[in-house]
Coordinates of N, CA and C in Angstrom, one line a residue:
X12 N 2.0 34.2 5.1 CA 3.2 33.8 5.9 C 3.3 34.9 7.0
X13 N 3.9 34.4 8.1 CA 4.2 35.3 9.2 C 5.7 35.7 9.1
X14 N 6.1 36.8 9.7 CA 7.5 37.1 9.8 C 8.2 36.0 10.5
X15 N 9.4 35.6 10.1 CA 10.2 34.6 10.6 C 9.8 33.2 10.1
X16 N 8.8 33.1 9.3 CA 8.5 31.8 8.6 C 9.7 31.6 7.6
X17 N 9.9 30.3 7.4 CA 11.0 30.0 6.4 C 10.5 29.1 5.3
X18 N 10.8 29.5 4.1 CA 10.4 28.7 2.9 C 11.6 27.8 2.5
X19 N 11.4 26.6 2.3 CA 12.4 25.7 1.8 C 12.0 25.2 0.4
X20 N 12.9 25.5 -0.6 CA 12.5 25.2 -1.9 C 13.6 24.2 -2.5
X21 N 13.3 23.7 -3.7 CA 14.2 22.8 -4.4 C 14.9 23.5 -5.5
X22 N 15.1 24.8 -5.4 CA 15.7 25.5 -6.5 C 17.2 25.5 -6.4
X23 N 17.8 26.2 -7.4 CA 19.3 26.4 -7.4 C 19.6 27.8 -7.1
X24 N 20.8 28.0 -6.5 CA 21.3 29.3 -6.1 C 21.8 30.0 -7.4
X25 N 21.4 31.2 -7.6 CA 21.9 32.0 -8.7 C 22.8 33.2 -8.2
X26 N 22.3 33.9 -7.2 CA 23.1 35.0 -6.6 C 23.2 34.7 -5.1
X27 N 24.4 35.1 -4.5 CA 24.6 34.9 -3.1 C 23.6 35.8 -2.3
X28 N 23.3 35.3 -1.1 CA 22.4 36.1 -0.3 C 23.1 37.3 0.2
X29 N 22.3 38.4 0.5 CA 22.9 39.5 1.2 C 23.0 39.2 2.7
X30 N 23.6 40.1 3.4 CA 23.7 40.0 4.8 C 22.4 39.6 5.5
X31 N 22.4 38.5 6.2 CA 21.1 38.0 6.8 C 20.4 39.0 7.6
X32 N 21.1 39.9 8.3 CA 20.4 40.9 9.1 C 19.7 42.0 8.2
X33 N 19.9 42.0 6.9 CA 19.2 42.9 6.1 C 17.9 42.3 5.5
X34 N 17.7 41.0 5.7 CA 16.6 40.3 5.1 C 15.6 39.9 6.2
X35 N 14.4 40.4 6.0 CA 13.3 40.0 7.0 C 12.5 38.8 6.5
X36 N 12.3 38.8 5.1 CA 11.6 37.7 4.5 C 12.6 36.7 4.0
X37 N 12.8 35.6 4.7 CA 13.9 34.7 4.3 C 13.3 33.5 3.6
X38 N 14.1 33.0 2.7 CA 13.8 31.7 2.1 C 15.1 30.9 2.0
X39 N 15.0 29.6 2.4 CA 16.2 28.7 2.3 C 16.0 27.9 1.1
X40 N 17.0 27.9 0.2 CA 17.0 27.1 -1.0 C 18.2 26.2 -0.9
X41 N 17.9 24.9 -0.9 CA 19.0 23.9 -0.7 C 19.9 24.3 0.5
X42 N 19.3 24.7 1.6 CA 20.0 25.0 2.8 C 20.8 26.3 2.8
X43 N 20.5 27.1 1.8 CA 21.2 28.4 1.7 C 20.2 29.5 1.8
X44 N 20.4 30.4 2.7 CA 19.4 31.5 2.9 C 19.6 32.6 1.8
X45 N 18.5 32.9 1.2 CA 18.5 33.9 0.1 C 17.4 34.9 0.3
X46 N 17.4 36.0 -0.5 CA 16.3 37.0 -0.4 C 15.1 36.4 -1.1
X47 N 14.0 36.3 -0.4 CA 12.8 35.7 -0.9 C 12.2 36.4 -2.1
X48 N 12.4 37.7 -2.2 CA 11.9 38.5 -3.3 C 12.5 38.1 -4.6
X49 N 13.7 37.6 -4.6 CA 14.4 37.2 -5.8 C 14.1 35.8 -6.3
X50 N 13.5 35.0 -5.4 CA 13.3 33.6 -5.7 C 11.8 33.2 -5.6
X51 N 11.1 33.0 -6.7 CA 9.7 32.8 -6.6 C 9.4 31.4 -6.0
X52 N 8.2 31.2 -5.5 CA 7.8 29.9 -5.0 C 7.7 28.9 -6.1
X53 N 8.1 27.7 -5.8 CA 8.1 26.6 -6.8 C 7.3 25.5 -6.3
X54 N 7.1 24.4 -7.1 CA 6.3 23.3 -6.7 C 6.9 22.5 -5.5
X55 N 8.2 22.8 -5.3 CA 8.9 22.1 -4.2 C 8.9 22.9 -2.9
X56 N 8.2 24.0 -2.9 CA 8.3 24.9 -1.7 C 7.5 24.4 -0.6
X57 N 8.1 24.4 0.6 CA 7.5 24.1 1.9 C 7.6 25.3 2.8
X58 N 6.6 25.5 3.6 CA 6.7 26.6 4.6 C 6.9 26.0 6.0
X59 N 7.9 26.5 6.7 CA 8.1 26.1 8.1 C 7.8 27.3 8.9
X60 N 6.7 27.3 9.7 CA 6.3 28.5 10.4 C 7.2 28.7 11.6
X61 N 7.1 30.0 12.0 CA 8.0 30.4 13.1 C 7.7 29.7 14.4
X62 N 6.5 29.1 14.5 CA 6.2 28.4 15.8 C 6.6 26.9 15.7
X63 N 7.2 26.5 14.6 CA 7.8 25.2 14.4 C 6.9 24.2 13.7
X64 N 5.7 24.7 13.3 CA 4.8 23.8 12.5 C 5.1 24.0 11.0
X65 N 4.6 23.0 10.3 CA 4.9 23.0 8.8 C 3.6 23.3 8.1

């Protein structure tokens, strides 16, 4: 993955995300931005690259 890539997964939110500006590696779960380190990749994960490709 490149910086600014976004992962979209089908998981559930457990903990609220920290301030967006503190997170470089972002993952969006059900349209909520979370810290990627806390949420592992699942079978529902899709990567949206920073250049707009999937």
